[in-house]
Amino acid sequence: MRRKLVAGNWKMNGSADSIRQLLDGIKAGAAEVAAVDLAVFPPFVYLGLVEQQLSGSSIAWGTQNLSEHASGAYTGEVAGPMLQDFHCAYVIVGHSERRTLYGETDEVVARKFAAARKLGIKPILCVGETLDEREQGVTEAVVGRQLKAVLDLEGIAAFNDAVIAYEPVWAIGTGRTATPQQAQDVHAFIRAELAKLDPAVAAKTAILYGGSMKPSNAGELMAMSDIDGGLIGGASLNAQEFLAIAKAGC
Ligand code: PEP
């Protein structure tokens, strides 16, 4: 039985004050949604604050990106060992905004996934097609290619310690959500791709849905057999909405 994970990607939002308030709100309601795992992903500079606020709680934290390198002359980058200093449990890799706005290729994403795993930080690998790709009927080809880059580098066993997030790019931040069946179809495809290599790993890998998930649609999405939680952007900036999404997964 896979436990559901509800993860909040805060993107480049928040301030020290707003983050304190947001975490107070989430902590206050966390016990009521204890049947699902919760995690938050602040901007790097607030990692210390988040660690301080969440240590000893049931809520995990991580970052939205990491460098593929462990240290060195990479101005502006943040390395995995630095995330270890702040006890990050997870790191998001290959978010579509990283792929499209910052040119991260499938190979770079695979190396970031590997860098995280090497340190015992669980990568959340984001995959997903653009609207154009969906309309051309190549969703599975795109998602399969994104997944294969990681499988080629790291092998199927790597997914014993990793999470996948299916995030159709056309649904991120647009208010347009995939229908539960559209999402389920791609989740089932991802699980089948893993199962070709190792059915046991495929059965235990958590596959989250991301893309305008909110309290009103979270229940029907998470009721689908291959949807194991959500990666939430906008709605994760509001404690009540984030908790309501988690509640829908309980
Ligand atoms: C995301 O950025 O991962 C995301 C799913 O955003 P939103 O929920 O705002 O669509």
CSV table of N, CA and C in Angstrom, one decimal, residues 68-230:
chain,number,residue,atom,x,y,z
A,68,GLU,N,23.9,19.7,-10.2
A,68,GLU,CA,24.3,18.4,-10.5
A,68,GLU,C,25.7,18.1,-9.9
A,69,HIS,N,26.4,19.2,-9.6
A,69,HIS,CA,27.8,19.2,-9.0
A,69,HIS,C,27.8,19.2,-7.5
A,70,ALA,N,28.8,18.6,-6.9
A,70,ALA,CA,28.9,18.6,-5.5
A,70,ALA,C,29.5,19.9,-4.8
A,71,SER,N,30.4,20.6,-5.6
A,71,SER,CA,30.9,21.8,-5.1
A,71,SER,C,31.7,22.4,-6.3
A,72,GLY,N,32.2,23.6,-6.1
A,72,GLY,CA,33.1,24.2,-7.2
A,72,GLY,C,32.7,25.5,-7.7
A,73,ALA,N,33.3,25.9,-8.8
A,73,ALA,CA,33.1,27.2,-9.4
A,73,ALA,C,31.8,27.2,-10.3
A,74,TYR,N,30.7,27.3,-9.6
A,74,TYR,CA,29.4,27.3,-10.3
A,74,TYR,C,28.5,28.4,-9.7
A,75,THR,N,28.9,29.6,-10.0
A,75,THR,CA,28.3,30.8,-9.4
A,75,THR,C,26.7,30.8,-9.4
A,76,GLY,N,26.1,31.0,-8.2
A,76,GLY,CA,24.7,31.0,-8.1
A,76,GLY,C,24.0,29.7,-7.9
A,77,GLU,N,24.8,28.6,-7.9
A,77,GLU,CA,24.2,27.3,-7.8
A,77,GLU,C,24.2,26.8,-6.3
A,78,VAL,N,23.4,25.8,-6.0
A,78,VAL,CA,23.4,25.3,-4.6
A,78,VAL,C,23.5,23.8,-4.8
A,79,ALA,N,24.5,23.2,-4.0
A,79,ALA,CA,24.9,21.8,-4.1
A,79,ALA,C,24.1,20.9,-3.1
A,80,GLY,N,24.0,19.7,-3.5
A,80,GLY,CA,23.3,18.7,-2.7
A,80,GLY,C,23.9,18.6,-1.2
A,81,PRO,N,25.2,18.6,-1.0
A,81,PRO,CA,25.7,18.5,0.3
A,81,PRO,C,25.2,19.7,1.2
A,82,MET,N,25.0,20.9,0.5
A,82,MET,CA,24.4,22.0,1.3
A,82,MET,C,23.0,21.8,1.8
A,83,LEU,N,22.3,21.0,0.9
A,83,LEU,CA,20.9,20.7,1.3
A,83,LEU,C,20.9,19.7,2.5
A,84,GLN,N,22.0,18.8,2.5
A,84,GLN,CA,22.1,17.9,3.6
A,84,GLN,C,22.3,18.6,4.9
A,85,ASP,N,23.0,19.7,4.9
A,85,ASP,CA,23.3,20.5,6.1
A,85,ASP,C,21.9,21.0,6.7
A,86,PHE,N,20.9,21.1,5.8
A,86,PHE,CA,19.6,21.6,6.3
A,86,PHE,C,18.6,20.4,6.4
A,87,HIS,N,19.2,19.2,6.4
A,87,HIS,CA,18.3,18.0,6.6
A,87,HIS,C,17.1,17.9,5.6
A,88,CYS,N,17.4,18.2,4.4
A,88,CYS,CA,16.3,18.1,3.4
A,88,CYS,C,16.0,16.6,3.1
A,89,ALA,N,14.7,16.2,3.2
A,89,ALA,CA,14.4,14.8,2.9
A,89,ALA,C,14.2,14.6,1.4
A,90,TYR,N,13.8,15.7,0.7
A,90,TYR,CA,13.4,15.6,-0.7
A,90,TYR,C,14.0,16.8,-1.5
A,91,VAL,N,14.1,16.6,-2.8
A,91,VAL,CA,14.4,17.7,-3.7
A,91,VAL,C,13.7,17.5,-5.0
A,92,ILE,N,13.1,18.6,-5.5
A,92,ILE,CA,12.4,18.5,-6.8
A,92,ILE,C,13.4,18.6,-8.0
A,93,VAL,N,13.3,17.7,-8.9
A,93,VAL,CA,14.2,17.8,-10.1
A,93,VAL,C,13.4,17.8,-11.4
A,94,GLY,N,13.8,18.6,-12.3
A,94,GLY,CA,13.2,18.6,-13.6
A,94,GLY,C,11.8,19.2,-13.7
A,95,HIS,N,11.5,20.2,-12.8
A,95,HIS,CA,10.2,20.9,-12.8
A,95,HIS,C,10.1,21.5,-14.2
A,96,SER,N,9.0,21.6,-14.8
A,96,SER,CA,8.9,22.1,-16.2
A,96,SER,C,9.4,23.5,-16.3
A,97,GLU,N,9.3,24.3,-15.2
A,97,GLU,CA,9.8,25.7,-15.3
A,97,GLU,C,11.3,25.7,-15.4
A,98,ARG,N,12.0,24.7,-14.7
A,98,ARG,CA,13.4,24.5,-14.9
A,98,ARG,C,13.8,24.1,-16.3
A,99,ARG,N,12.9,23.2,-16.8
A,99,ARG,CA,13.2,22.7,-18.2
A,99,ARG,C,13.0,23.7,-19.2
A,100,THR,N,11.9,24.5,-19.1
A,100,THR,CA,11.6,25.4,-20.2
A,100,THR,C,12.3,26.8,-20.0
A,101,LEU,N,12.3,27.3,-18.8
A,101,LEU,CA,12.9,28.7,-18.6
A,101,LEU,C,14.4,28.6,-18.4
A,102,TYR,N,14.9,27.5,-17.9
A,102,TYR,CA,16.4,27.5,-17.6
A,102,TYR,C,17.1,26.4,-18.5
A,103,GLY,N,16.4,25.9,-19.5
A,103,GLY,CA,17.1,25.0,-20.4
A,103,GLY,C,17.6,23.7,-19.9
A,104,GLU,N,17.0,23.2,-18.8
A,104,GLU,CA,17.5,21.9,-18.3
A,104,GLU,C,17.0,20.7,-19.2
A,105,THR,N,18.0,20.0,-19.7
A,105,THR,CA,17.7,18.9,-20.6
A,105,THR,C,17.4,17.6,-19.8
A,106,ASP,N,16.9,16.6,-20.5
A,106,ASP,CA,16.6,15.3,-19.8
A,106,ASP,C,17.9,14.8,-19.2
A,107,GLU,N,19.1,15.0,-19.8
A,107,GLU,CA,20.3,14.5,-19.3
A,107,GLU,C,20.7,15.3,-18.0
A,108,VAL,N,20.6,16.6,-18.1
A,108,VAL,CA,20.9,17.4,-16.9
A,108,VAL,C,20.0,17.0,-15.7
A,109,VAL,N,18.7,16.8,-16.0
A,109,VAL,CA,17.8,16.4,-14.9
A,109,VAL,C,18.2,15.1,-14.4
A,110,ALA,N,18.6,14.1,-15.2
A,110,ALA,CA,19.0,12.8,-14.8
A,110,ALA,C,20.2,12.9,-13.9
A,111,ARG,N,21.2,13.8,-14.2
A,111,ARG,CA,22.4,14.0,-13.4
A,111,ARG,C,22.0,14.6,-12.0
A,112,LYS,N,21.0,15.5,-12.0
A,112,LYS,CA,20.6,16.1,-10.7
A,112,LYS,C,19.9,15.0,-9.9
A,113,PHE,N,19.1,14.2,-10.5
A,113,PHE,CA,18.4,13.1,-9.8
A,113,PHE,C,19.5,12.2,-9.2
A,114,ALA,N,20.6,11.9,-9.9
A,114,ALA,CA,21.6,11.0,-9.4
A,114,ALA,C,22.4,11.7,-8.3
A,115,ALA,N,22.6,13.0,-8.4
A,115,ALA,CA,23.3,13.8,-7.4
A,115,ALA,C,22.5,13.7,-6.0
A,116,ALA,N,21.2,13.8,-6.1
A,116,ALA,CA,20.4,13.8,-4.9
A,116,ALA,C,20.4,12.4,-4.3
A,117,ARG,N,20.2,11.4,-5.1
A,117,ARG,CA,20.2,10.0,-4.5
A,117,ARG,C,21.5,9.6,-3.9
A,118,LYS,N,22.6,10.1,-4.5
A,118,LYS,CA,23.9,9.7,-3.9
A,118,LYS,C,24.0,10.2,-2.5
A,119,LEU,N,23.3,11.3,-2.1
A,119,LEU,CA,23.4,11.9,-0.8
A,119,LEU,C,22.2,11.4,0.1
A,120,GLY,N,21.4,10.5,-0.4
A,120,GLY,CA,20.3,10.0,0.4
A,120,GLY,C,19.1,11.0,0.4
A,121,ILE,N,19.1,12.0,-0.5
A,121,ILE,CA,17.9,12.9,-0.6
A,121,ILE,C,17.0,12.4,-1.7
A,122,LYS,N,15.7,12.2,-1.3
A,122,LYS,CA,14.8,11.6,-2.3
A,122,LYS,C,14.4,12.6,-3.4
A,123,PRO,N,14.8,12.3,-4.7
A,123,PRO,CA,14.4,13.2,-5.7
A,123,PRO,C,12.9,13.0,-6.1
A,124,ILE,N,12.2,14.1,-6.4
A,124,ILE,CA,10.9,14.1,-6.9
A,124,ILE,C,11.1,14.5,-8.4
A,125,LEU,N,11.0,13.5,-9.3
A,125,LEU,CA,11.3,13.7,-10.7
A,125,LEU,C,10.0,14.2,-11.4
A,126,CYS,N,10.0,15.4,-11.9
A,126,CYS,CA,8.9,15.9,-12.7
A,126,CYS,C,9.0,15.6,-14.1
A,127,VAL,N,7.9,15.1,-14.7
A,127,VAL,CA,7.8,14.8,-16.1
A,127,VAL,C,6.4,15.3,-16.6
A,128,GLY,N,6.3,15.6,-17.9
A,128,GLY,CA,5.0,16.1,-18.4
A,128,GLY,C,5.2,16.7,-19.7
A,129,GLU,N,4.1,16.7,-20.5
A,129,GLU,CA,4.1,17.2,-21.8
A,129,GLU,C,3.5,18.6,-21.9
A,130,THR,N,3.8,19.3,-23.0
A,130,THR,CA,3.2,20.6,-23.3
A,130,THR,C,1.9,20.4,-23.9
A,131,LEU,N,1.1,21.5,-24.1
A,131,LEU,CA,-0.2,21.4,-24.7
A,131,LEU,C,0.0,21.0,-26.2
A,132,ASP,N,1.0,21.5,-26.8
A,132,ASP,CA,1.3,21.2,-28.2
A,132,ASP,C,1.6,19.7,-28.3
A,133,GLU,N,2.4,19.2,-27.4
A,133,GLU,CA,2.7,17.8,-27.5
A,133,GLU,C,1.5,16.9,-27.2
A,134,ARG,N,0.6,17.3,-26.3
A,134,ARG,CA,-0.6,16.5,-26.1
A,134,ARG,C,-1.5,16.5,-27.3
A,135,GLU,N,-1.6,17.7,-28.0
A,135,GLU,CA,-2.4,17.8,-29.1
A,135,GLU,C,-1.9,17.0,-30.3
A,136,GLN,N,-0.5,16.9,-30.3
A,136,GLN,CA,0.1,16.1,-31.4
A,136,GLN,C,0.0,14.6,-31.1
A,137,GLY,N,-0.5,14.2,-29.9
A,137,GLY,CA,-0.6,12.8,-29.5
A,137,GLY,C,0.7,12.1,-29.1
A,138,VAL,N,1.6,13.0,-28.6
A,138,VAL,CA,2.9,12.4,-28.3
A,138,VAL,C,3.2,12.4,-26.8
A,139,THR,N,2.1,12.5,-26.0
A,139,THR,CA,2.3,12.6,-24.5
A,139,THR,C,3.2,11.4,-24.0
A,140,GLU,N,2.8,10.2,-24.4
A,140,GLU,CA,3.6,9.0,-23.8
A,140,GLU,C,5.0,9.0,-24.3
A,141,ALA,N,5.2,9.5,-25.6
A,141,ALA,CA,6.6,9.5,-26.1
A,141,ALA,C,7.4,10.5,-25.3
A,142,VAL,N,6.8,11.6,-25.0
A,142,VAL,CA,7.6,12.7,-24.2
A,142,VAL,C,7.9,12.2,-22.8
A,143,VAL,N,6.8,11.7,-22.1
A,143,VAL,CA,7.0,11.3,-20.7
A,143,VAL,C,7.9,10.1,-20.7
A,144,GLY,N,7.8,9.2,-21.6
A,144,GLY,CA,8.6,8.0,-21.7
A,144,GLY,C,10.1,8.4,-21.9
A,145,ARG,N,10.3,9.4,-22.7
A,145,ARG,CA,11.7,9.9,-23.0
A,145,ARG,C,12.3,10.5,-21.7
A,146,GLN,N,11.5,11.3,-21.0
A,146,GLN,CA,12.0,12.0,-19.8
A,146,GLN,C,12.4,11.0,-18.7
A,147,LEU,N,11.5,9.9,-18.7
A,147,LEU,CA,11.7,8.9,-17.7
A,147,LEU,C,13.0,8.0,-18.1
A,148,LYS,N,13.1,7.7,-19.3
A,148,LYS,CA,14.2,6.9,-19.8
A,148,LYS,C,15.6,7.5,-19.5
A,149,ALA,N,15.6,8.8,-19.6
A,149,ALA,CA,17.0,9.5,-19.4
A,149,ALA,C,17.4,9.1,-18.0
A,150,VAL,N,16.5,9.1,-17.0
A,150,VAL,CA,16.9,8.8,-15.6
A,150,VAL,C,17.1,7.3,-15.5
A,151,LEU,N,16.3,6.5,-16.1
A,151,LEU,CA,16.5,5.0,-16.0
A,151,LEU,C,17.8,4.6,-16.6
A,152,ASP,N,18.2,5.2,-17.8
A,152,ASP,CA,19.4,4.9,-18.4
A,152,ASP,C,20.6,5.2,-17.5
A,153,LEU,N,20.5,6.3,-16.8
A,153,LEU,CA,21.7,6.7,-16.0
A,153,LEU,C,21.7,6.0,-14.6
A,154,GLU,N,20.5,5.8,-14.0
A,154,GLU,CA,20.5,5.4,-12.6
A,154,GLU,C,19.9,3.9,-12.4
A,155,GLY,N,19.2,3.4,-13.5
A,155,GLY,CA,18.6,2.1,-13.3
A,155,GLY,C,17.3,2.1,-12.6
A,156,ILE,N,16.6,1.0,-12.7
A,156,ILE,CA,15.3,0.9,-12.1
A,156,ILE,C,15.3,0.9,-10.6
A,157,ALA,N,16.4,0.4,-10.0
A,157,ALA,CA,16.4,0.3,-8.5
A,157,ALA,C,16.4,1.7,-7.9
A,158,ALA,N,16.9,2.7,-8.6
A,158,ALA,CA,16.9,4.0,-8.1
A,158,ALA,C,15.5,4.5,-7.6
A,159,PHE,N,14.5,3.9,-8.3
A,159,PHE,CA,13.1,4.3,-7.9
A,159,PHE,C,12.6,3.8,-6.6
A,160,ASN,N,13.4,2.9,-6.0
A,160,ASN,CA,13.1,2.5,-4.6
A,160,ASN,C,13.2,3.7,-3.7
A,161,ASP,N,14.0,4.7,-4.1
A,161,ASP,CA,14.2,5.9,-3.2
A,161,ASP,C,13.9,7.2,-4.0
A,162,ALA,N,12.8,7.2,-4.7
A,162,ALA,CA,12.5,8.4,-5.5
A,162,ALA,C,11.0,8.4,-5.7
A,163,VAL,N,10.5,9.6,-6.0
A,163,VAL,CA,9.1,9.9,-6.3
A,163,VAL,C,9.0,10.5,-7.7
A,164,ILE,N,7.9,10.2,-8.4
A,164,ILE,CA,7.7,10.8,-9.7
A,164,ILE,C,6.5,11.8,-9.6
A,165,ALA,N,6.6,12.9,-10.3
A,165,ALA,CA,5.4,13.8,-10.3
A,165,ALA,C,5.1,14.0,-11.8
A,166,TYR,N,3.8,13.6,-12.2
A,166,TYR,CA,3.4,13.8,-13.5
A,166,TYR,C,2.7,15.2,-13.5
A,167,GLU,N,3.3,16.1,-14.3
A,167,GLU,CA,2.8,17.5,-14.3
A,167,GLU,C,2.6,17.9,-15.7
A,168,PRO,N,1.4,17.8,-16.3
A,168,PRO,CA,1.2,18.3,-17.7
A,168,PRO,C,1.4,19.8,-17.7
A,169,VAL,N,2.3,20.2,-18.5
A,169,VAL,CA,2.8,21.6,-18.5
A,169,VAL,C,1.6,22.6,-18.7
A,170,TRP,N,0.6,22.1,-19.5
A,170,TRP,CA,-0.6,23.0,-19.8
A,170,TRP,C,-1.5,23.1,-18.6
A,171,ALA,N,-1.3,22.4,-17.6
A,171,ALA,CA,-2.1,22.5,-16.4
A,171,ALA,C,-1.4,23.2,-15.2
A,172,ILE,N,-0.2,23.6,-15.4
A,172,ILE,CA,0.6,24.2,-14.3
A,172,ILE,C,0.3,25.7,-14.3
A,173,GLY,N,-0.3,26.1,-13.1
A,173,GLY,CA,-0.5,27.6,-12.9
A,173,GLY,C,-1.6,28.1,-13.9
A,174,THR,N,-2.3,27.3,-14.6
A,174,THR,CA,-3.3,27.8,-15.6
A,174,THR,C,-4.7,27.7,-15.1
A,175,GLY,N,-4.9,27.0,-14.0
A,175,GLY,CA,-6.3,26.8,-13.6
A,175,GLY,C,-6.9,25.7,-14.3
A,176,ARG,N,-6.3,25.2,-15.3
A,176,ARG,CA,-6.8,24.1,-16.2
A,176,ARG,C,-6.2,22.8,-15.7
A,177,THR,N,-7.1,21.9,-15.1
A,177,THR,CA,-6.6,20.6,-14.5
A,177,THR,C,-6.8,19.5,-15.5
A,178,ALA,N,-5.9,18.5,-15.5
A,178,ALA,CA,-6.2,17.3,-16.3
A,178,ALA,C,-7.4,16.6,-15.6
A,179,THR,N,-8.2,16.0,-16.4
A,179,THR,CA,-9.3,15.2,-15.8
A,179,THR,C,-8.7,14.1,-15.0
A,180,PRO,N,-9.4,13.5,-14.0
A,180,PRO,CA,-8.9,12.4,-13.3
A,180,PRO,C,-8.5,11.2,-14.3
A,181,GLN,N,-9.3,11.0,-15.3
A,181,GLN,CA,-9.0,9.9,-16.3
A,181,GLN,C,-7.7,10.2,-17.1
A,182,GLN,N,-7.6,11.5,-17.6
A,182,GLN,CA,-6.4,11.9,-18.3
A,182,GLN,C,-5.2,11.7,-17.5
A,183,ALA,N,-5.2,12.1,-16.2
A,183,ALA,CA,-4.1,12.0,-15.3
A,183,ALA,C,-3.8,10.5,-15.1
A,184,GLN,N,-4.9,9.7,-14.7
A,184,GLN,CA,-4.7,8.3,-14.4
A,184,GLN,C,-4.1,7.6,-15.6
A,185,ASP,N,-4.5,7.9,-16.8
A,185,ASP,CA,-3.9,7.2,-18.0
A,185,ASP,C,-2.4,7.4,-18.1
A,186,VAL,N,-1.9,8.6,-17.8
A,186,VAL,CA,-0.5,8.8,-17.9
A,186,VAL,C,0.2,8.2,-16.7
A,187,HIS,N,-0.4,8.3,-15.5
A,187,HIS,CA,0.2,7.6,-14.3
A,187,HIS,C,0.3,6.1,-14.6
A,188,ALA,N,-0.7,5.5,-15.2
A,188,ALA,CA,-0.7,4.1,-15.4
A,188,ALA,C,0.4,3.8,-16.5
A,189,PHE,N,0.6,4.7,-17.4
A,189,PHE,CA,1.7,4.5,-18.4
A,189,PHE,C,3.0,4.5,-17.7
A,190,ILE,N,3.2,5.5,-16.9
A,190,ILE,CA,4.5,5.6,-16.2
A,190,ILE,C,4.8,4.3,-15.3
A,191,ARG,N,3.7,3.9,-14.6
A,191,ARG,CA,3.9,2.7,-13.8
A,191,ARG,C,4.2,1.4,-14.7
A,192,ALA,N,3.6,1.4,-15.8
A,192,ALA,CA,3.8,0.2,-16.7
A,192,ALA,C,5.3,0.3,-17.3
A,193,GLU,N,5.8,1.5,-17.5
A,193,GLU,CA,7.2,1.6,-18.0
A,193,GLU,C,8.1,1.1,-16.9
A,194,LEU,N,7.9,1.4,-15.7
A,194,LEU,CA,8.7,0.9,-14.6
A,194,LEU,C,8.5,-0.6,-14.4
A,195,ALA,N,7.3,-1.0,-14.6
A,195,ALA,CA,7.0,-2.5,-14.4
A,195,ALA,C,7.7,-3.4,-15.4
A,196,LYS,N,8.0,-2.8,-16.6
A,196,LYS,CA,8.7,-3.6,-17.6
A,196,LYS,C,10.0,-4.0,-17.1
A,197,LEU,N,10.6,-3.1,-16.2
A,197,LEU,CA,12.0,-3.4,-15.7
A,197,LEU,C,11.9,-4.1,-14.3
A,198,ASP,N,10.9,-3.7,-13.5
A,198,ASP,CA,10.8,-4.4,-12.2
A,198,ASP,C,9.5,-4.1,-11.6
A,199,PRO,N,8.6,-5.1,-11.7
A,199,PRO,CA,7.2,-4.9,-11.2
A,199,PRO,C,7.1,-4.5,-9.7
A,200,ALA,N,8.0,-5.0,-8.9
A,200,ALA,CA,8.0,-4.7,-7.5
A,200,ALA,C,8.3,-3.2,-7.2
A,201,VAL,N,9.3,-2.7,-7.9
A,201,VAL,CA,9.6,-1.3,-7.8
A,201,VAL,C,8.5,-0.4,-8.3
A,202,ALA,N,7.9,-0.9,-9.5
A,202,ALA,CA,6.8,-0.1,-10.0
A,202,ALA,C,5.6,0.0,-9.1
A,203,ALA,N,5.4,-1.1,-8.4
A,203,ALA,CA,4.2,-1.2,-7.5
A,203,ALA,C,4.4,-0.3,-6.2
A,204,LYS,N,5.6,0.0,-5.9
A,204,LYS,CA,5.8,0.8,-4.7
A,204,LYS,C,6.2,2.3,-4.9
A,205,THR,N,6.5,2.6,-6.2
A,205,THR,CA,6.9,4.0,-6.5
A,205,THR,C,5.6,5.0,-6.4
A,206,ALA,N,5.8,6.0,-5.6
A,206,ALA,CA,4.7,7.0,-5.6
A,206,ALA,C,4.8,7.9,-6.8
A,207,ILE,N,3.6,8.1,-7.4
A,207,ILE,CA,3.5,9.0,-8.6
A,207,ILE,C,2.5,10.0,-8.3
A,208,LEU,N,3.0,11.3,-8.1
A,208,LEU,CA,2.1,12.4,-7.8
A,208,LEU,C,1.5,13.1,-9.0
A,209,TYR,N,0.4,13.7,-8.9
A,209,TYR,CA,-0.1,14.5,-10.0
A,209,TYR,C,0.1,16.0,-9.6
A,210,GLY,N,0.5,16.8,-10.6
A,210,GLY,CA,0.6,18.3,-10.3
A,210,GLY,C,0.1,19.0,-11.5
A,211,GLY,N,-0.6,20.1,-11.2
A,211,GLY,CA,-1.2,21.0,-12.3
A,211,GLY,C,-2.5,21.5,-11.8
A,212,SER,N,-2.5,22.7,-11.2
A,212,SER,CA,-3.8,23.3,-10.7
A,212,SER,C,-4.6,22.4,-9.8
A,213,MET,N,-3.9,21.6,-9.0
A,213,MET,CA,-4.7,20.8,-8.0
A,213,MET,C,-5.2,21.7,-6.9
A,214,LYS,N,-6.4,21.6,-6.5
A,214,LYS,CA,-7.0,22.5,-5.5
A,214,LYS,C,-8.0,21.6,-4.7
A,215,PRO,N,-8.5,22.2,-3.6
A,215,PRO,CA,-9.4,21.4,-2.7
A,215,PRO,C,-10.6,20.8,-3.5
A,216,SER,N,-11.1,21.6,-4.5
A,216,SER,CA,-12.3,21.1,-5.2
A,216,SER,C,-12.0,19.9,-6.2
A,217,ASN,N,-10.8,19.7,-6.6
A,217,ASN,CA,-10.6,18.6,-7.5
A,217,ASN,C,-9.6,17.5,-7.0
A,218,ALA,N,-9.0,17.8,-5.8
A,218,ALA,CA,-8.0,16.9,-5.3
A,218,ALA,C,-8.6,15.5,-4.9
A,219,GLY,N,-9.8,15.5,-4.4
A,219,GLY,CA,-10.4,14.2,-4.0
A,219,GLY,C,-10.5,13.2,-5.2
A,220,GLU,N,-11.1,13.8,-6.3
A,220,GLU,CA,-11.4,12.9,-7.5
A,220,GLU,C,-10.1,12.5,-8.1
A,221,LEU,N,-9.1,13.4,-8.1
A,221,LEU,CA,-7.8,13.0,-8.7
A,221,LEU,C,-7.1,11.9,-7.8
A,222,MET,N,-7.0,12.1,-6.5
A,222,MET,CA,-6.3,11.2,-5.7
A,222,MET,C,-7.1,9.9,-5.5
A,223,ALA,N,-8.4,9.8,-5.9
A,223,ALA,CA,-9.1,8.6,-5.8
A,223,ALA,C,-8.7,7.6,-6.9
A,224,MET,N,-8.0,8.1,-8.0
A,224,MET,CA,-7.6,7.2,-9.1
A,224,MET,C,-6.5,6.3,-8.6
A,225,SER,N,-6.5,5.1,-9.1
A,225,SER,CA,-5.7,4.0,-8.5
A,225,SER,C,-4.2,4.3,-8.6
A,226,ASP,N,-3.7,5.0,-9.6
A,226,ASP,CA,-2.3,5.2,-9.7
A,226,ASP,C,-1.8,6.6,-9.3
A,227,ILE,N,-2.7,7.4,-8.7
A,227,ILE,CA,-2.4,8.8,-8.3
A,227,ILE,C,-2.1,8.8,-6.8
A,228,ASP,N,-0.9,9.0,-6.4
A,228,ASP,CA,-0.5,8.8,-5.0
A,228,ASP,C,-0.2,10.1,-4.3
A,229,GLY,N,-0.9,11.1,-4.7
A,229,GLY,CA,-0.7,12.4,-4.0
A,229,GLY,C,-0.6,13.5,-5.0
A,230,GLY,N,-0.1,14.7,-4.5
A,230,GLY,CA,-0.1,15.9,-5.4
A,230,GLY,C,1.2,16.7,-5.2
